[in-house]
mmCIF file of C-alpha atoms and ligand atoms in Angstrom:
data_model
loop_
_atom_site.group_PDB
_atom_site.id
_atom_site.type_symbol
_atom_site.label_atom_id
_atom_site.label_comp_id
_atom_site.label_asym_id
_atom_site.label_seq_id
_atom_site.Cartn_x
_atom_site.Cartn_y
_atom_site.Cartn_z
ATOM 1 C CA MET A 1 -8.357 -17.186 2.039
ATOM 2 C CA ASP A 2 -5.827 -19.794 3.125
ATOM 3 C CA SER A 3 -2.648 -18.859 4.939
ATOM 4 C CA LEU A 4 -0.159 -17.353 2.490
ATOM 5 C CA GLN A 5 -2.655 -18.003 -0.314
ATOM 6 C CA SER A 6 -0.459 -20.662 -1.901
ATOM 7 C CA GLU A 7 -3.012 -23.034 -3.413
ATOM 8 C CA THR A 8 -6.359 -21.263 -3.563
ATOM 9 C CA PRO A 9 -8.047 -20.016 -6.748
ATOM 10 C CA ARG A 10 -7.736 -16.492 -5.386
ATOM 11 C CA ALA A 11 -3.983 -16.967 -4.916
ATOM 12 C CA ALA A 12 -3.652 -18.194 -8.500
ATOM 13 C CA ARG A 13 -5.595 -15.151 -9.641
ATOM 14 C CA PHE A 14 -3.328 -12.788 -7.671
ATOM 15 C CA ALA A 15 -0.292 -14.474 -9.249
ATOM 16 C CA ARG A 16 -1.708 -13.779 -12.733
ATOM 17 C CA TYR A 17 -2.597 -10.214 -11.734
ATOM 18 C CA ILE A 18 0.908 -9.536 -10.422
ATOM 19 C CA LYS A 19 2.397 -10.801 -13.691
ATOM 20 C CA ALA A 20 0.030 -8.603 -15.743
ATOM 21 C CA ARG A 21 0.802 -5.495 -13.636
ATOM 22 C CA ARG A 22 4.567 -5.863 -13.792
ATOM 23 C CA PHE A 23 5.365 -3.001 -16.155
ATOM 24 C CA ASP A 24 2.402 -0.699 -15.433
ATOM 25 C CA PRO A 25 3.177 2.930 -14.577
ATOM 26 C CA PRO A 26 2.206 4.416 -11.184
ATOM 27 C CA ARG A 27 -1.459 5.346 -10.799
ATOM 28 C CA PRO A 28 -2.398 9.064 -10.611
ATOM 29 C CA LEU A 29 -3.713 8.685 -7.030
ATOM 30 C CA LEU A 30 -0.321 7.453 -5.832
ATOM 31 C CA ILE A 31 1.521 10.226 -7.663
ATOM 32 C CA LYS A 32 -0.700 12.807 -5.963
ATOM 33 C CA ALA A 33 -0.363 11.149 -2.531
ATOM 34 C CA ALA A 34 3.431 10.799 -2.668
ATOM 35 C CA ALA A 35 3.817 14.566 -2.905
ATOM 36 C CA LEU A 36 1.838 15.254 0.281
ATOM 37 C CA PRO A 37 3.547 13.852 3.410
ATOM 38 C CA ASP A 38 5.554 16.195 5.643
ATOM 39 C CA ARG A 39 8.541 13.813 5.470
ATOM 40 C CA LYS A 40 9.620 10.888 3.264
ATOM 41 C CA GLU A 41 11.555 8.592 5.592
ATOM 42 C CA HIS A 42 9.506 5.409 5.575
ATOM 43 C CA ALA A 43 6.511 4.189 3.534
ATOM 44 C CA LEU A 44 4.434 1.016 3.788
ATOM 45 C CA ASP A 45 3.100 -0.548 0.571
ATOM 46 C CA ILE A 46 0.386 -2.930 1.699
ATOM 47 C CA GLY A 47 -0.660 -5.547 -0.864
ATOM 48 C CA ALA A 48 2.379 -4.550 -2.877
ATOM 49 C CA GLY A 49 1.784 -7.037 -5.714
ATOM 50 C CA ALA A 50 4.265 -6.406 -8.542
ATOM 51 C CA LEU A 51 5.903 -3.690 -6.414
ATOM 52 C CA ASN A 52 4.991 -0.932 -8.907
ATOM 53 C CA ALA A 53 4.103 1.473 -6.090
ATOM 54 C CA THR A 54 7.157 0.517 -4.017
ATOM 55 C CA LYS A 55 9.395 1.405 -6.971
ATOM 56 C CA TYR A 56 7.573 4.693 -7.514
ATOM 57 C CA LEU A 57 7.828 5.655 -3.852
ATOM 58 C CA LEU A 58 11.599 5.105 -3.922
ATOM 59 C CA SER A 59 11.935 7.142 -7.115
ATOM 60 C CA SER A 60 9.872 9.943 -5.576
ATOM 61 C CA GLY A 61 12.292 10.306 -2.663
ATOM 62 C CA PHE A 62 11.228 7.888 0.094
ATOM 63 C CA GLU A 63 14.290 6.584 1.928
ATOM 64 C CA HIS A 64 12.806 3.185 2.791
ATOM 65 C CA VAL A 65 9.719 1.186 1.805
ATOM 66 C CA THR A 66 8.305 -1.819 3.631
ATOM 67 C CA ALA A 67 6.345 -3.910 1.121
ATOM 68 C CA LEU A 68 3.806 -6.357 2.538
ATOM 69 C CA ASP A 69 2.016 -9.112 0.626
ATOM 70 C CA ALA A 70 1.042 -12.753 1.178
ATOM 71 C CA ALA A 71 1.851 -13.737 -2.427
ATOM 72 C CA PRO A 72 5.152 -15.536 -3.069
ATOM 73 C CA ARG A 73 5.249 -13.915 -6.513
ATOM 74 C CA ALA A 74 5.378 -10.493 -4.843
ATOM 75 C CA GLN A 75 8.318 -11.709 -2.769
ATOM 76 C CA GLU A 76 10.092 -12.765 -5.984
ATOM 77 C CA ALA A 77 9.550 -9.293 -7.468
ATOM 78 C CA ALA A 78 11.019 -7.724 -4.326
ATOM 79 C CA ARG A 79 14.315 -9.589 -4.820
ATOM 80 C CA GLU A 80 15.056 -7.268 -7.752
ATOM 81 C CA LEU A 81 14.964 -4.168 -5.522
ATOM 82 C CA PRO A 82 17.777 -2.749 -3.350
ATOM 83 C CA ARG A 83 17.784 -4.506 0.040
ATOM 84 C CA ASP A 84 18.970 -1.471 1.921
ATOM 85 C CA GLN A 85 15.891 0.448 0.737
ATOM 86 C CA VAL A 86 13.150 -2.213 0.584
ATOM 87 C CA THR A 87 12.047 -4.634 3.290
ATOM 88 C CA PHE A 88 9.633 -7.276 1.998
ATOM 89 C CA VAL A 89 7.303 -8.952 4.513
ATOM 90 C CA LEU A 90 5.493 -12.124 3.398
ATOM 91 C CA SER A 91 2.391 -11.954 5.567
ATOM 92 C CA ARG A 92 -1.325 -11.567 5.544
ATOM 93 C CA PHE A 93 -2.446 -8.049 6.440
ATOM 94 C CA GLU A 94 -4.476 -9.458 9.320
ATOM 95 C CA GLU A 95 -1.356 -10.988 10.907
ATOM 96 C CA PHE A 96 0.987 -8.024 10.454
ATOM 97 C CA HIS A 97 1.900 -6.063 13.575
ATOM 98 C CA PHE A 98 1.379 -2.437 12.516
ATOM 99 C CA PRO A 99 3.793 -0.242 14.529
ATOM 100 C CA ALA A 100 2.078 2.910 15.821
ATOM 101 C CA ASN A 101 3.016 6.252 14.212
ATOM 102 C CA ARG A 102 5.725 4.713 12.011
ATOM 103 C CA TYR A 103 5.017 5.513 8.351
ATOM 104 C CA ASP A 104 5.059 8.794 6.444
ATOM 105 C CA LEU A 105 2.815 7.181 3.837
ATOM 106 C CA VAL A 106 0.748 3.991 3.790
ATOM 107 C CA ASN A 107 -0.245 2.929 0.285
ATOM 108 C CA ALA A 108 -3.031 0.356 -0.076
ATOM 109 C CA GLU A 109 -3.821 0.111 -3.782
ATOM 110 C CA PHE A 110 -6.706 -2.272 -4.508
ATOM 111 C CA SER A 111 -5.673 -4.498 -1.638
ATOM 112 C CA LEU A 112 -7.671 -3.991 1.584
ATOM 113 C CA PRO A 113 -11.094 -5.069 0.188
ATOM 114 C CA PHE A 114 -9.663 -8.597 -0.134
ATOM 115 C CA MET A 115 -9.903 -9.010 3.645
ATOM 116 C CA ASN A 116 -13.079 -10.493 5.040
ATOM 117 C CA ARG A 117 -15.533 -8.277 6.883
ATOM 118 C CA SER A 118 -14.733 -9.489 10.407
ATOM 119 C CA ASP A 119 -10.995 -8.802 9.996
ATOM 120 C CA PHE A 120 -11.381 -5.509 8.183
ATOM 121 C CA ALA A 121 -12.110 -2.968 10.924
ATOM 122 C CA PRO A 122 -9.446 -4.073 13.460
ATOM 123 C CA THR A 123 -6.802 -4.381 10.740
ATOM 124 C CA PHE A 124 -7.658 -1.080 9.094
ATOM 125 C CA THR A 125 -7.779 0.728 12.443
ATOM 126 C CA ALA A 126 -4.272 -0.551 13.278
ATOM 127 C CA LEU A 127 -3.094 0.430 9.790
ATOM 128 C CA LEU A 128 -4.390 3.991 10.206
ATOM 129 C CA ARG A 129 -2.712 4.203 13.604
ATOM 130 C CA SER A 130 0.602 3.335 11.923
ATOM 131 C CA VAL A 131 0.513 6.572 9.906
ATOM 132 C CA LYS A 132 2.706 9.278 11.491
ATOM 133 C CA PRO A 133 1.216 12.682 12.315
ATOM 134 C CA GLY A 134 1.727 14.651 9.098
ATOM 135 C CA GLY A 135 1.640 11.374 7.143
ATOM 136 C CA ILE A 136 -0.643 10.110 4.399
ATOM 137 C CA PHE A 137 -2.980 7.192 3.739
ATOM 138 C CA SER A 138 -3.634 6.475 0.061
ATOM 139 C CA GLY A 139 -5.693 3.658 -1.422
ATOM 140 C CA GLN A 140 -9.042 2.199 -2.380
ATOM 141 C CA LEU A 141 -12.054 0.710 -0.634
ATOM 142 C CA PHE A 142 -14.864 -0.998 -2.533
ATOM 143 C CA GLY A 143 -18.546 0.004 -2.398
ATOM 144 C CA PRO A 144 -21.647 -2.190 -2.092
ATOM 145 C CA ASN A 145 -22.573 -1.981 -5.811
ATOM 146 C CA ASP A 146 -19.372 -3.740 -6.805
ATOM 147 C CA SER A 147 -20.113 -6.980 -8.683
ATOM 148 C CA TRP A 148 -17.658 -8.882 -6.448
ATOM 149 C CA ASN A 149 -20.022 -8.148 -3.544
ATOM 150 C CA VAL A 150 -21.719 -11.556 -3.441
ATOM 151 C CA GLU A 151 -22.504 -13.916 -0.574
ATOM 152 C CA ASN A 152 -19.393 -15.601 0.881
ATOM 153 C CA SER A 153 -17.073 -13.409 -1.188
ATOM 154 C CA GLY A 154 -14.617 -13.251 1.725
ATOM 155 C CA MET A 155 -14.187 -9.575 0.827
ATOM 156 C CA SER A 156 -15.187 -6.253 2.407
ATOM 157 C CA PHE A 157 -17.443 -3.595 0.937
ATOM 158 C CA HIS A 158 -18.338 -0.263 2.545
ATOM 159 C CA THR A 159 -20.880 2.438 1.942
ATOM 160 C CA ARG A 160 -19.575 5.919 1.307
ATOM 161 C CA ALA A 161 -20.555 6.934 4.857
ATOM 162 C CA GLU A 162 -18.749 3.923 6.342
ATOM 163 C CA ALA A 163 -15.635 4.649 4.258
ATOM 164 C CA GLU A 164 -15.619 8.309 5.310
ATOM 165 C CA ALA A 165 -16.109 7.393 8.977
ATOM 166 C CA PHE A 166 -12.766 5.567 9.118
ATOM 167 C CA PHE A 167 -11.083 8.918 8.434
ATOM 168 C CA ARG A 168 -12.754 11.019 11.100
ATOM 169 C CA ASP A 169 -9.340 11.851 12.641
ATOM 170 C CA PHE A 170 -7.785 12.618 9.240
ATOM 171 C CA GLU A 171 -8.106 15.452 6.733
ATOM 172 C CA LEU A 172 -9.473 14.141 3.428
ATOM 173 C CA ALA A 173 -7.288 15.375 0.566
ATOM 174 C CA HIS A 174 -9.052 13.318 -2.129
ATOM 175 C CA PHE A 175 -12.278 11.285 -2.032
ATOM 176 C CA GLU A 176 -13.541 10.098 -5.402
ATOM 177 C CA GLU A 177 -16.267 7.555 -6.129
ATOM 178 C CA GLU A 178 -16.471 5.378 -9.260
ATOM 179 C CA ASP A 179 -19.625 3.311 -9.852
ATOM 180 C CA HIS A 180 -19.869 1.934 -13.384
ATOM 181 C CA PRO A 181 -19.406 -1.155 -15.567
ATOM 182 C CA GLY A 182 -15.889 -1.892 -16.773
ATOM 183 C CA THR A 183 -13.322 -4.659 -17.111
ATOM 184 C CA THR A 184 -10.687 -6.131 -14.831
ATOM 185 C CA LYS A 185 -6.943 -6.074 -15.488
ATOM 186 C CA LEU A 186 -7.368 -9.708 -16.561
ATOM 187 C CA GLY A 187 -9.991 -8.724 -19.151
ATOM 188 C CA GLU A 188 -13.249 -9.889 -17.512
ATOM 189 C CA PRO A 189 -16.363 -7.685 -17.461
ATOM 190 C CA LYS A 190 -17.070 -6.309 -13.989
ATOM 191 C CA HIS A 191 -19.059 -3.577 -12.263
ATOM 192 C CA TRP A 192 -16.665 -1.373 -10.307
ATOM 193 C CA HIS A 193 -17.706 0.533 -7.204
ATOM 194 C CA ILE A 194 -14.574 2.110 -5.819
ATOM 195 C CA PHE A 195 -13.663 4.882 -3.387
ATOM 196 C CA HIS A 196 -10.254 6.400 -4.166
ATOM 197 C CA ILE A 197 -8.983 8.011 -0.990
ATOM 198 C CA ILE A 198 -6.063 10.187 0.107
ATOM 199 C CA ALA A 199 -6.147 11.327 3.731
ATOM 200 C CA LYS A 200 -3.621 13.171 5.866
ATOM 201 C CA LYS A 201 -3.163 12.622 9.604
ATOM 202 C CA PRO A 202 -2.929 16.084 11.165
ATOM 203 C CA ALA A 203 0.525 16.970 12.481
ATOM 204 C CA GLY A 204 0.711 17.322 16.254
ATOM 205 C CA GLU A 205 0.125 14.859 19.051
ATOM 206 C CA PRO A 206 0.344 11.174 17.942
ATOM 207 C CA ARG A 207 -3.052 9.385 18.104
HETATM 208 C C1 SAM B 301 -5.452 -6.675 -6.642
HETATM 209 S S1 SAM B 301 -3.838 -6.964 -6.075
HETATM 210 C C2 SAM B 301 -3.168 -5.303 -6.020
HETATM 211 C C3 SAM B 301 -1.663 -5.308 -6.076
HETATM 212 C C4 SAM B 301 -1.015 -3.924 -6.157
HETATM 213 N N1 SAM B 301 -1.304 -3.110 -5.001
HETATM 214 C C5 SAM B 301 -1.470 -3.230 -7.410
HETATM 215 O O1 SAM B 301 -2.212 -2.247 -7.324
HETATM 216 O O2 SAM B 301 -1.072 -3.673 -8.485
HETATM 217 C C6 SAM B 301 -4.057 -7.331 -4.362
HETATM 218 C C7 SAM B 301 -2.758 -7.750 -3.686
HETATM 219 O O3 SAM B 301 -3.004 -7.885 -2.284
HETATM 220 C C8 SAM B 301 -2.513 -9.138 -1.835
HETATM 221 N N2 SAM B 301 -3.437 -9.571 -0.775
HETATM 222 C C9 SAM B 301 -4.778 -9.708 -0.870
HETATM 223 N N3 SAM B 301 -5.303 -10.046 0.292
HETATM 224 C C10 SAM B 301 -4.268 -10.131 1.170
HETATM 225 C C11 SAM B 301 -4.183 -10.397 2.574
HETATM 226 N N4 SAM B 301 -5.267 -10.646 3.291
HETATM 227 N N5 SAM B 301 -2.964 -10.356 3.133
HETATM 228 C C12 SAM B 301 -1.852 -10.093 2.394
HETATM 229 N N6 SAM B 301 -1.872 -9.837 1.062
HETATM 230 C C13 SAM B 301 -3.078 -9.843 0.472
HETATM 231 C C14 SAM B 301 -2.514 -10.060 -3.030
HETATM 232 O O4 SAM B 301 -1.546 -11.082 -2.919
HETATM 233 C C15 SAM B 301 -2.227 -9.081 -4.170
HETATM 234 O O5 SAM B 301 -0.863 -8.971 -4.452
#
């Protein structure tokens, strides 16, 4: 993917997706996750898109949300939200400096699989380190049966064992696998292989 995704077909697709998602309600996984952290001071919404999750996190009591996305359309959506409560960062995930032990919740809804395989592990490891003790990770990884898993996809797919291994220092609160034909938000047929994950970093010494 090109820097800031301004001209690529994938960037154009994300722009259409963000438009289509604009008025969607929060997903059940996020609703469940938002109730679980020990505190609600600061959340990170990574791949924030139309900012649906950012808005939900604010309404569910988070004091501040940092929303991160490389799409200019996401930045436009962020302008409608209160500046004292939302910080928007226009950046690729791979280039973001994840502060250690900073967030009470990190939400990554259908966003991390869009990184390529070589960037995935270092970026995801830094992301998990940014969760505070007592904090929550919530989001999706994609499995190998997903129909977007083709040569040169520029995306990342993980087996169930690989997905679980990332969370060896966390307590899994929810781990659900979907593996079936369906359609995309933009109406195309697609085989989905998804892991829906909520994990809590144990309270205690920061890792
Ligand atoms: C499928 S959309 C999901 C958006 C939102 N989380 C939702 O569930 O509606 C993926 C989002 O991640 C962003 N994205 C994908 N890859 C990215 C990367 N490497 N760095 C930053 N943003 C990225 C896209 O711009 C897009 O807004």
